[in-house]
Coordinates of C-alpha atoms and ligand atoms in Angstrom, one line a residue:
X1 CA -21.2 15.3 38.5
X2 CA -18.4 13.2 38.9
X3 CA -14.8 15.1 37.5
X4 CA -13.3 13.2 34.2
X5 CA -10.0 12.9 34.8
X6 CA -7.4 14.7 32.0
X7 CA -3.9 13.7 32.0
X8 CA -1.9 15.6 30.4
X9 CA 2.0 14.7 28.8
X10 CA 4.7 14.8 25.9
X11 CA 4.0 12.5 23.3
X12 CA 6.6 12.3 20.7
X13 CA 4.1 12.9 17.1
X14 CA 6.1 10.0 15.0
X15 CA 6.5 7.3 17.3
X16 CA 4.0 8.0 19.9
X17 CA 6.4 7.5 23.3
X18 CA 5.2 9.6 26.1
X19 CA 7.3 12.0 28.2
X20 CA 6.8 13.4 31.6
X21 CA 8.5 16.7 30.8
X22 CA 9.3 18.5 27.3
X23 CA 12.4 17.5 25.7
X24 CA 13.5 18.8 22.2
X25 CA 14.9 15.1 20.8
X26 CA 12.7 11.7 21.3
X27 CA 14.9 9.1 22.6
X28 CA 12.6 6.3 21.5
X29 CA 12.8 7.4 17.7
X30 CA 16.0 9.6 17.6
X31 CA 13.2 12.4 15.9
X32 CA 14.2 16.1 16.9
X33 CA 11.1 18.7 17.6
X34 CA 8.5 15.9 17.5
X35 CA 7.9 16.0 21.0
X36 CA 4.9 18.2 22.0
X37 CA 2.4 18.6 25.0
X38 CA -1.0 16.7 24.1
X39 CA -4.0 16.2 26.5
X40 CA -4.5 12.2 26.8
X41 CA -8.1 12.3 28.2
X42 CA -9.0 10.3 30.8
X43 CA -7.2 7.3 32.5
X44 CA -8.3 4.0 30.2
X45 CA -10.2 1.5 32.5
X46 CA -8.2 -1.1 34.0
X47 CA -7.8 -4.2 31.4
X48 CA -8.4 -2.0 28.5
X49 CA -5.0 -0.8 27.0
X50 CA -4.6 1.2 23.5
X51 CA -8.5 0.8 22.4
X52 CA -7.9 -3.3 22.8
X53 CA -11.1 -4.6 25.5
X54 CA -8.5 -7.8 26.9
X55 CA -10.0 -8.2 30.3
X56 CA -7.6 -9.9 33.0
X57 CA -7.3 -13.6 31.8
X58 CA -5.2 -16.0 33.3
X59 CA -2.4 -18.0 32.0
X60 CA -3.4 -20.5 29.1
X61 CA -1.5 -22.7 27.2
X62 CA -1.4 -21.9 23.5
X63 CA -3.2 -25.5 22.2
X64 CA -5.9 -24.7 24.8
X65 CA -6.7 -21.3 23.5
X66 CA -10.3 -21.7 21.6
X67 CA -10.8 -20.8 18.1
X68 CA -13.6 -18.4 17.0
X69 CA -14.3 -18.7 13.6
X70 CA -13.2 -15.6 11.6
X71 CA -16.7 -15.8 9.5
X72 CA -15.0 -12.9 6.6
X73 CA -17.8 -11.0 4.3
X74 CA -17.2 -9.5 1.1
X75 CA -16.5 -5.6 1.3
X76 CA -18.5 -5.2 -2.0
X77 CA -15.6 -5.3 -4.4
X78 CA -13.3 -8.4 -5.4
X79 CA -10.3 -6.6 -5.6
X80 CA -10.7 -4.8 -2.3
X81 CA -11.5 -8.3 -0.5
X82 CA -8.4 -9.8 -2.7
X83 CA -6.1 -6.8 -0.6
X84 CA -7.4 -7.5 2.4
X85 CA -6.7 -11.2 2.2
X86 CA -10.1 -12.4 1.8
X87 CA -13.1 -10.1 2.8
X88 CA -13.4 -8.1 5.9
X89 CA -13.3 -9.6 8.9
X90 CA -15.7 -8.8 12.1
X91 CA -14.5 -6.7 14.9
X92 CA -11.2 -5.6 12.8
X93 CA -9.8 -2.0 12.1
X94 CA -9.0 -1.1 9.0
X95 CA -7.0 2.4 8.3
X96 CA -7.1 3.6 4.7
X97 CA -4.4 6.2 3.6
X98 CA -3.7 7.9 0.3
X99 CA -3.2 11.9 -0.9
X100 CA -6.3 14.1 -1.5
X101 CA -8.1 13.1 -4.5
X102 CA -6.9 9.6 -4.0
X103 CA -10.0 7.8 -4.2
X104 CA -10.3 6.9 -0.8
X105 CA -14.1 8.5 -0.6
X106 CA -15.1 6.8 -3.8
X107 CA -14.1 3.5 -3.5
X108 CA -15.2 3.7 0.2
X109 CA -18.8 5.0 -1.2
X110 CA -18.8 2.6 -3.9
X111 CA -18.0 -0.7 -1.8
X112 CA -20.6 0.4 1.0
X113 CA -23.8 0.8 -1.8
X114 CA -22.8 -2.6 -2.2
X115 CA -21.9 -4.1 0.9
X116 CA -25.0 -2.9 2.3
X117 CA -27.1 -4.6 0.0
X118 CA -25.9 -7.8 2.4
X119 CA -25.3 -6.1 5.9
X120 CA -26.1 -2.9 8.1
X121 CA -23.4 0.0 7.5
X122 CA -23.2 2.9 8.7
X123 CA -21.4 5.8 6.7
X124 CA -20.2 8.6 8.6
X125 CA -18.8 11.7 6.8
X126 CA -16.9 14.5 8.7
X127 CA -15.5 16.1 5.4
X128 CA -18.0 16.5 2.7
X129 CA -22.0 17.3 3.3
X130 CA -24.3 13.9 2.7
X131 CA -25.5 16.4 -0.6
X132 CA -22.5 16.0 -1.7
X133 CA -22.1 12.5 -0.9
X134 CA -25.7 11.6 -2.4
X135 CA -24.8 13.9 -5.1
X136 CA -21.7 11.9 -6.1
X137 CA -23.5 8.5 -5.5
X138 CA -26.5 9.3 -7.6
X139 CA -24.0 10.3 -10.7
X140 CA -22.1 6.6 -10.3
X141 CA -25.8 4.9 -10.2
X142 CA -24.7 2.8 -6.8
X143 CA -27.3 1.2 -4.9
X144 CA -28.6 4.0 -2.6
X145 CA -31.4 2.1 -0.2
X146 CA -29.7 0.3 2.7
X147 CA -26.4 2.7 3.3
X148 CA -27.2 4.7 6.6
X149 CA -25.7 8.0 6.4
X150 CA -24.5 10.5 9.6
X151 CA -22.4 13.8 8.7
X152 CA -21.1 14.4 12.3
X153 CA -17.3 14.8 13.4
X154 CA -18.2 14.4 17.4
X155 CA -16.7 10.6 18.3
X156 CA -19.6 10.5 21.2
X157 CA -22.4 11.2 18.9
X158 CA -20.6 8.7 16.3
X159 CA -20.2 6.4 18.6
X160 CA -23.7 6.8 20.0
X161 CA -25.4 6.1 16.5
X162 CA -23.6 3.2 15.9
X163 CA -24.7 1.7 19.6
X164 CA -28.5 2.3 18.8
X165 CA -27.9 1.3 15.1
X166 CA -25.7 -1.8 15.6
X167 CA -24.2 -1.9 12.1
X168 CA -21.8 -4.6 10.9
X169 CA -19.6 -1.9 9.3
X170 CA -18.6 1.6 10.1
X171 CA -16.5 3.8 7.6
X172 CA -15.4 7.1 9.5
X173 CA -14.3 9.8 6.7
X174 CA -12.3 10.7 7.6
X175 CA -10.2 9.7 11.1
X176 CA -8.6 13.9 11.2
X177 CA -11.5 15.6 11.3
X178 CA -13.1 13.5 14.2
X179 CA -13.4 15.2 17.8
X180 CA -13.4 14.0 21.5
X181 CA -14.9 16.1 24.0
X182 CA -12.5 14.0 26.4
X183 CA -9.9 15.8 24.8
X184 CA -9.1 19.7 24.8
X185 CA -6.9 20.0 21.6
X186 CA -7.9 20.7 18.0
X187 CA -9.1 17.9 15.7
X188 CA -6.0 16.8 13.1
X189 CA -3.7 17.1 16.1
X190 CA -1.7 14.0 17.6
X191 CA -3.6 13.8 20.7
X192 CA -7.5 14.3 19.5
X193 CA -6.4 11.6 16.2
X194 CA -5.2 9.1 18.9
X195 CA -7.7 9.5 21.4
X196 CA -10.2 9.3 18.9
X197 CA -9.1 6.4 16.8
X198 CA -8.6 4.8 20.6
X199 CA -12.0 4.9 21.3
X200 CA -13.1 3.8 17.4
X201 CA -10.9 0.8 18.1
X202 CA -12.0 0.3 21.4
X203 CA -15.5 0.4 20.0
X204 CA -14.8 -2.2 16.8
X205 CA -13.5 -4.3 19.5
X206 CA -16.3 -4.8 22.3
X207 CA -19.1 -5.1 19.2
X208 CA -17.4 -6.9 16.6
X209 CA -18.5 -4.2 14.3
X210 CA -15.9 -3.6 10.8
X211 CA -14.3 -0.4 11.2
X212 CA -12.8 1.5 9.0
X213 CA -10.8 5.1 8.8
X214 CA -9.9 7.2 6.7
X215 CA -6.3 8.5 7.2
X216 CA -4.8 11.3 5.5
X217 CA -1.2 11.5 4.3
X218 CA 1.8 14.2 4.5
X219 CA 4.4 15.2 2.1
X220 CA 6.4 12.4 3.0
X221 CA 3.6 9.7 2.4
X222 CA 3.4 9.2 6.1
X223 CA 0.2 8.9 7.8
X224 CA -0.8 12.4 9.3
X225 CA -1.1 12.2 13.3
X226 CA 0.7 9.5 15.2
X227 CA 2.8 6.7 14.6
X228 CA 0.6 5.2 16.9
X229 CA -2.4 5.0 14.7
X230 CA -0.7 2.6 12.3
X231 CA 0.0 0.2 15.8
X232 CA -3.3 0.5 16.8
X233 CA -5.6 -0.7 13.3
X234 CA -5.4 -4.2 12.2
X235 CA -5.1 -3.4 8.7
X236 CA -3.1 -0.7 7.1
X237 CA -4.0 -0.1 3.0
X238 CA -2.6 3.0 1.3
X239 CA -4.8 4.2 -1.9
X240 CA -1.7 5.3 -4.1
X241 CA -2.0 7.2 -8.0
X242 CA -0.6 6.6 -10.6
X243 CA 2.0 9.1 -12.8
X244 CA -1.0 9.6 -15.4
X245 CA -4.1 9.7 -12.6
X246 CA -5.8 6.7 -14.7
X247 CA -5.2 4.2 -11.7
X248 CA -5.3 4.2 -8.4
X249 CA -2.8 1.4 -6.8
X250 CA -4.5 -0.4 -3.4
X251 CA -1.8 -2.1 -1.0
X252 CA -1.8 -3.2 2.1
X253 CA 1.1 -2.2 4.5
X254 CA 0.0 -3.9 7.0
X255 CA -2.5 -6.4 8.2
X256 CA -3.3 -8.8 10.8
X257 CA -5.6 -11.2 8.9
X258 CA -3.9 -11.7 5.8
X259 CA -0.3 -11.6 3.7
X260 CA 1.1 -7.9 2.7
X261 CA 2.2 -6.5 -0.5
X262 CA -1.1 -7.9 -2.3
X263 CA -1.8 -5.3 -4.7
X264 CA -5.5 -4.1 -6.3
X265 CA -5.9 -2.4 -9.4
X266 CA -8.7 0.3 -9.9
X267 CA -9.3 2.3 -13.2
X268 CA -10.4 6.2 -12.2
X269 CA -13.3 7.0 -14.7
X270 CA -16.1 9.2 -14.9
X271 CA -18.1 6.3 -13.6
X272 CA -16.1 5.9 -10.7
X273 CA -13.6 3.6 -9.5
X274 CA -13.7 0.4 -11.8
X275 CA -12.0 -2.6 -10.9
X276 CA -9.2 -3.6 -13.0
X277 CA -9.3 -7.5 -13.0
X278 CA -5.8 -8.1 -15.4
X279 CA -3.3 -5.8 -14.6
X280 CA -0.7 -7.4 -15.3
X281 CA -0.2 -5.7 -18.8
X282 CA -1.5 -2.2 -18.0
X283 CA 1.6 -0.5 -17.5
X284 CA 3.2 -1.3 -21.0
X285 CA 3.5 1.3 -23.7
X286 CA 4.1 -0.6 -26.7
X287 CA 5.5 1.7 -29.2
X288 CA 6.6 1.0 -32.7
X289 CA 10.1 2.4 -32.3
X290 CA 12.1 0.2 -30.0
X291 CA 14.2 2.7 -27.9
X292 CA 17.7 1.9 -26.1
X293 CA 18.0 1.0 -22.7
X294 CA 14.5 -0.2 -22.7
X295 CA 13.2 -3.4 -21.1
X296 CA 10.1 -5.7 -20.3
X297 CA 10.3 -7.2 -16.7
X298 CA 7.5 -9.4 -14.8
X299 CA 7.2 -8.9 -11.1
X300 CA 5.0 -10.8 -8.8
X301 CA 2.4 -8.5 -6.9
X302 CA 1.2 -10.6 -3.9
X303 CA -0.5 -13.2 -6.0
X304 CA -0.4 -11.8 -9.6
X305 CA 2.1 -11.1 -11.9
X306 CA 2.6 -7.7 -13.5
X307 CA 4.8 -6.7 -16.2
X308 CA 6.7 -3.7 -16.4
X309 CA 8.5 -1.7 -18.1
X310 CA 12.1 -0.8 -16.9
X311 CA 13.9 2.4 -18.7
X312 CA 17.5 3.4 -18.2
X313 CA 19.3 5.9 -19.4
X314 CA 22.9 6.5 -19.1
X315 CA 24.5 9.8 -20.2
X316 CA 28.1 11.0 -20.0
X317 CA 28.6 12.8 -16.3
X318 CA 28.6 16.8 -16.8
X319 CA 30.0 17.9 -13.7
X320 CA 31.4 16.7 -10.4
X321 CA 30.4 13.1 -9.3
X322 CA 28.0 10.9 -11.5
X323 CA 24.4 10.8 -10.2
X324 CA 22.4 7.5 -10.0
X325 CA 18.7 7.7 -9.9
X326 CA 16.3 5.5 -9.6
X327 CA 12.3 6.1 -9.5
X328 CA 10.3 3.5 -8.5
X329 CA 13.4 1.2 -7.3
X330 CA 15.1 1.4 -3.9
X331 CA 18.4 3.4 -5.1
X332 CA 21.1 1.4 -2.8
X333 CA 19.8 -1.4 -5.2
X334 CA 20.8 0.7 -8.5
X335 CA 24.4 1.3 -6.8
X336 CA 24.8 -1.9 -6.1
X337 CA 23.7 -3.3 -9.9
X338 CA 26.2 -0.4 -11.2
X339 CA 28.6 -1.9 -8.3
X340 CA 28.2 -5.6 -9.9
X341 CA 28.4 -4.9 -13.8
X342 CA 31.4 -2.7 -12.9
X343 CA 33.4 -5.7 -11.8
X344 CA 31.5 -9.0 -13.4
X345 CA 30.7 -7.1 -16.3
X346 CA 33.6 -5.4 -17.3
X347 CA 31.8 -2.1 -18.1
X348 CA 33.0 1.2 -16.6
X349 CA 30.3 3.7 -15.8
X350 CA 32.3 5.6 -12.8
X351 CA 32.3 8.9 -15.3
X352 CA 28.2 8.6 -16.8
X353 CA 25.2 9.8 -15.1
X354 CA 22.8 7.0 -14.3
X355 CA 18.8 7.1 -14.8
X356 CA 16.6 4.4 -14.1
X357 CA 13.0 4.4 -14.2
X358 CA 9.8 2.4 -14.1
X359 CA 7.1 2.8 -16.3
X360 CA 3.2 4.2 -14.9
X361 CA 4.3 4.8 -11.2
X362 CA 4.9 1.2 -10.1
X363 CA 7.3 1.0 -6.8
X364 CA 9.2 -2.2 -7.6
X365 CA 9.8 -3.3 -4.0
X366 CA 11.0 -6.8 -4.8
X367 CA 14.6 -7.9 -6.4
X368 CA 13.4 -10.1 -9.3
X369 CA 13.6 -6.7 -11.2
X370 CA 17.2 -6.7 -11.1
X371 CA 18.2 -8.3 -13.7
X372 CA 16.0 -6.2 -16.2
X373 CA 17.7 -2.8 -14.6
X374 CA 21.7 -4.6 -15.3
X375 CA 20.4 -5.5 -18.8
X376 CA 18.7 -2.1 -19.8
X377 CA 22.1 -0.2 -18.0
X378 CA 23.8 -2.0 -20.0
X379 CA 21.7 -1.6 -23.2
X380 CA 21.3 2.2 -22.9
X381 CA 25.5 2.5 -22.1
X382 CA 26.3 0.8 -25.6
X383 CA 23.0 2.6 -27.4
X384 CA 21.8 -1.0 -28.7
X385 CA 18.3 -1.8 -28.6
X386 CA 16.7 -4.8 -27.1
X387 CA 14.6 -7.0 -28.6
X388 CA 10.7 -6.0 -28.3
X389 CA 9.1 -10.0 -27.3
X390 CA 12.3 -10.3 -24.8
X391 CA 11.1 -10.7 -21.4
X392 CA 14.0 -10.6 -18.4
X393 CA 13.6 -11.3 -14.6
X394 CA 15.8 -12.5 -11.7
X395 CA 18.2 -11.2 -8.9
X396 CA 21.5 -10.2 -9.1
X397 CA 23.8 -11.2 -6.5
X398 CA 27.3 -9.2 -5.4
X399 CA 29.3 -11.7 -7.0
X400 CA 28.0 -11.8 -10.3
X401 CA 25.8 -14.6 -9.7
X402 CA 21.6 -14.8 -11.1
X403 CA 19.5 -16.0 -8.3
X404 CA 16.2 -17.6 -9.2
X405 CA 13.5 -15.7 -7.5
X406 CA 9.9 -17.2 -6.7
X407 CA 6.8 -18.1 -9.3
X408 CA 9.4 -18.3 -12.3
X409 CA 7.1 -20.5 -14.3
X410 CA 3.9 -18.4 -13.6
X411 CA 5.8 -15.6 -14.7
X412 CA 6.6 -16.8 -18.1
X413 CA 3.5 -18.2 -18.8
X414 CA 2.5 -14.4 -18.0
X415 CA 4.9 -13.3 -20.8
X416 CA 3.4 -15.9 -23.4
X417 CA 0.2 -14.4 -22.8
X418 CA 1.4 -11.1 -23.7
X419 CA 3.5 -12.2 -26.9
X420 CA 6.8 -12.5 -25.6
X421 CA 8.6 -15.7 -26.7
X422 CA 12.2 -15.1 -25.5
X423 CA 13.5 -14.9 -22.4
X424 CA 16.3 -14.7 -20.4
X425 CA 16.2 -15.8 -16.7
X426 CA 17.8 -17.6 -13.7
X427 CA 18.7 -20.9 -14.6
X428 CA 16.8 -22.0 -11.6
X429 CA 13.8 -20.5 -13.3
X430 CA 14.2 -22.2 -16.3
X431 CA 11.1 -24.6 -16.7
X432 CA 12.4 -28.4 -17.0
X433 CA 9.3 -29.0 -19.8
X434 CA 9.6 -26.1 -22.5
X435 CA 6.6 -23.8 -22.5
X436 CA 5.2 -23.4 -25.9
X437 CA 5.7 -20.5 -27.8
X438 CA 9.0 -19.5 -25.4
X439 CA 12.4 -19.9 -26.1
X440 CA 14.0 -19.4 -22.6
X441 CA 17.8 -18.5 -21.5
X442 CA 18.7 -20.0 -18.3
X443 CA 21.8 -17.8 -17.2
X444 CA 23.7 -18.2 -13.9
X445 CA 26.1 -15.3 -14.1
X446 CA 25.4 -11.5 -15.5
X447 CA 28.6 -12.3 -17.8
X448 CA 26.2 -15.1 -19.4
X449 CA 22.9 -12.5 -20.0
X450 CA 25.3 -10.3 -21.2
X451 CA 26.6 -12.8 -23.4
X452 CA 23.0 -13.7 -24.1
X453 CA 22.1 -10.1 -25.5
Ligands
LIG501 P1 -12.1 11.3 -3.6 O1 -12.7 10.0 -3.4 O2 -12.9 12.5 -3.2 O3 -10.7 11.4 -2.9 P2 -10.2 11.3 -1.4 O4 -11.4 11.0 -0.6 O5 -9.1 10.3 -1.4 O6 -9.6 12.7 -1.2 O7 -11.7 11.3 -5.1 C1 -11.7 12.5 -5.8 C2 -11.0 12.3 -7.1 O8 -11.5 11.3 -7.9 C3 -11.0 13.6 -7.8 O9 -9.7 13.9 -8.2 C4 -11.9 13.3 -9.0 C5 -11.8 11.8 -9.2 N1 -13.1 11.2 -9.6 C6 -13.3 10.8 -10.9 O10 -12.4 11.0 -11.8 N2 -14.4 10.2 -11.3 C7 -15.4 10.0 -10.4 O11 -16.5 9.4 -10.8 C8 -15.3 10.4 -9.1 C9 -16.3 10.2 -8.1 C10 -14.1 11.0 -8.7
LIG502 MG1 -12.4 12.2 0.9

């Protein structure tokens, strides 16, 4: 019998670089004791790098490259097809992330009952018995005839039913528990995770077949296993939770076949996973009792709006230096707020502790928010309450100056939908024809929404 070939090397566990010998600090990454001594299996065939089958083609010009048609199907739910841009599309890898208890087996169970109402798929389980599975399936009343089930955790024998079986979609639950006999290392482990989601991708790639994984998280909310996996899949979606566990938060991080940042909403309920199809007013507590510092924002979630609720709360310092925190907002963004309304706002908060918060677990990753945080600083900082129908969005610039931000109009047409009538924004934003049942500030400085309030 012919030898397989095992290589063996120092791959760094968070960026993936490879070292001949051990070294205790990864030059690629600047990491320190993430370099350790995996077993890469055997050589890849020439022309087939990283899972991807390219075989040796020559030069083409980019106009003469032919296009295949992507033909996308529906992955069973609309907003799981809205986060992947569309549907899924053949021969892609898909990674799916998110804590224990995330969802990630339910809405993958859920989708599959009904995706394979249309197409073959093939559901392999390395984590929980196909009892359990059934168990859990019969309870939600999915569509149980056409999903093929396998509990197996041995990449050949995966790989071998889904040859023989030729489905158009295989989920692997999940990618930490999987094992390659090309590889002598433990499953969960950097080496056995990249080997085996090598060969998954390799696989997706020659048959055109959907593939996805399951990928646990750390601590940290970075994808156990190596960087690498993330460069390898097509599609990266993390399965997030909310503060109160009522709804799970679907985003992509990244993807191949479609924009980023597009955000699904599911409801967690004893029937499962439902699909929120409005969220954009899900996260607002609307309590009778107007509080300080408190403050309705509308952000713009890939295609949809969203309103949210931003609270600050500003508190003489007790000892030493002030603290600024911000949860659910990028904190160099807070300074720099405090930064601006310190010198275009005239308000000194160099001696008050600084809280910022927004509502339900949202992570506000864009800058429209800005505006809304300045505003509800401020309004905590003099203990005055805001109007409850006042809606406020736009970006704060260093000088002092309100930049529009993108979908202005949408977003307070959002607002009216929710009762808000007033609103202070960008003047940029500002609509040209007055939207009914709005009366809207146009402001170009923060000393002008200050004024405004
Ligand atoms: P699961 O899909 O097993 O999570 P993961 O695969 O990401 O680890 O989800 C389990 C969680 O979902 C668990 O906390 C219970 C909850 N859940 C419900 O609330 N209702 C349901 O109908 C189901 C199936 C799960
Ligand atoms: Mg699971």
């Amino acid at each position: 019998m012919a030898k397989v070939k095992v290589k063996t090397g120092f791959v760094c566990s968070d960026c993936g670089a490879t070292y001949p010998k051990w070294q205790g600090h990864c030059s690629a990454c600047d990491a320190w004791s993430t370099i350790k001594e995996v077993r890469l299996g055997p050589e890849p065939r020439p022309g087939r790098r990283d899972g991807f089958a390219g075989t040796t083609s020559p030069v083409t010009l980019l106009k003469d490259v032919q296009l295949t048609d992507e033909h996308r199907f529906s992955s069973g739910s609309e907003e799981f097809d809205r986060v992947l841009g569309g549907g899924f599309v053949p021969g892609s890898v898909i990674l799916i992330g998110g804590d224990p208890g995330a969802g990630k087996s339910t809405i993958l169970l859920q989708t599959m009952c009904h995706a394979a109402e249309s197409r073959e798929v093939l559901y392999v389980s390395g984590e929980e018995s196909l009892q359990q599975i059934a168990g859990r399936a019969r309870r939600l009343q999915l569509p149980l005839d056409r999903v093929k089930m396998l509990a197996e955790s041995s990449v050949e024998r995966v790989l071998e039913a889904a040859e023989s079986e030729r489905p158009a979609v295989v989920v692997i639950d999940s990618i930490q528990v999987m094992q390659s006999a090309a590889v002598d290392a433990a499953p969960g482990g950097v080496s056995q995770v990249r080997e085996s989601a090598a060969a998954f991708t390799c696989f997706a790639k020659t048959s055109g077949v959907v593939l996805i994984m399951v990928g646990h998280v750390t601590k940290d909310q970075a994808l156990a296993g190596p960087m690498t996996l993330s460069h390898m899949v097509d599609t990266q979606v993390m399965l997030s939770s909310t503060e109160d566990a009522r709804y799970r938060l679907m985003r992509t991080t990244k993807n191949r076949f479609g924009p980023v940042n597009e955000l699904g909403v599911f409801a967690m309920t004893e029937k499962g996973l439902r699909e929120v199809k409005n969220p954009s007013a899900i996260f607002l507590s609307r309590t009778e009792n107007a509080a300080p510092g408190s403050l309705i924002s509308v952000l713009w979630e890939g295609t949809r709006p969203l309103l949210v609720e931003i609270q600050s709360l500003v508190v003489s310092a007790q000892y030493g230096s002030p603290r600024r925190l911000g949860i659910g907002l990028d904190q160099n963004r807070i300074a720099m707020v405090l930064a601006v309304i310190n010198k275009h706002g005239g308000l000194v908060l160099a001696d008050q502790d600084v809280f910022v918060n927004v509502v339900g677990g949202i992570r506000v990753l864009e800058t429209s928010a800005d505006l809304a945080v300045a505003l509800a600083i401020v309004s905590s900082f003099r203990n005055s309450v805001l109007p409850q129908d006042l809606l406020v969005f736009g970006e704060v610039g260093l000088s002092g100056e309100i930049r529009p931000v993108s979908n202005g109009e949408s977003r307070l047409k959002e607002g009216v939908k929710h009762g808000f009538t007033r609103a202070i924004v960008p003047k940029g934003n500002a609509p040209k024809k007055e939207i009914p049942g709005m009366k809207v500030v146009g402001v170009t400085s923060l000393s002008e929404a200050l004024d405004a309030i």
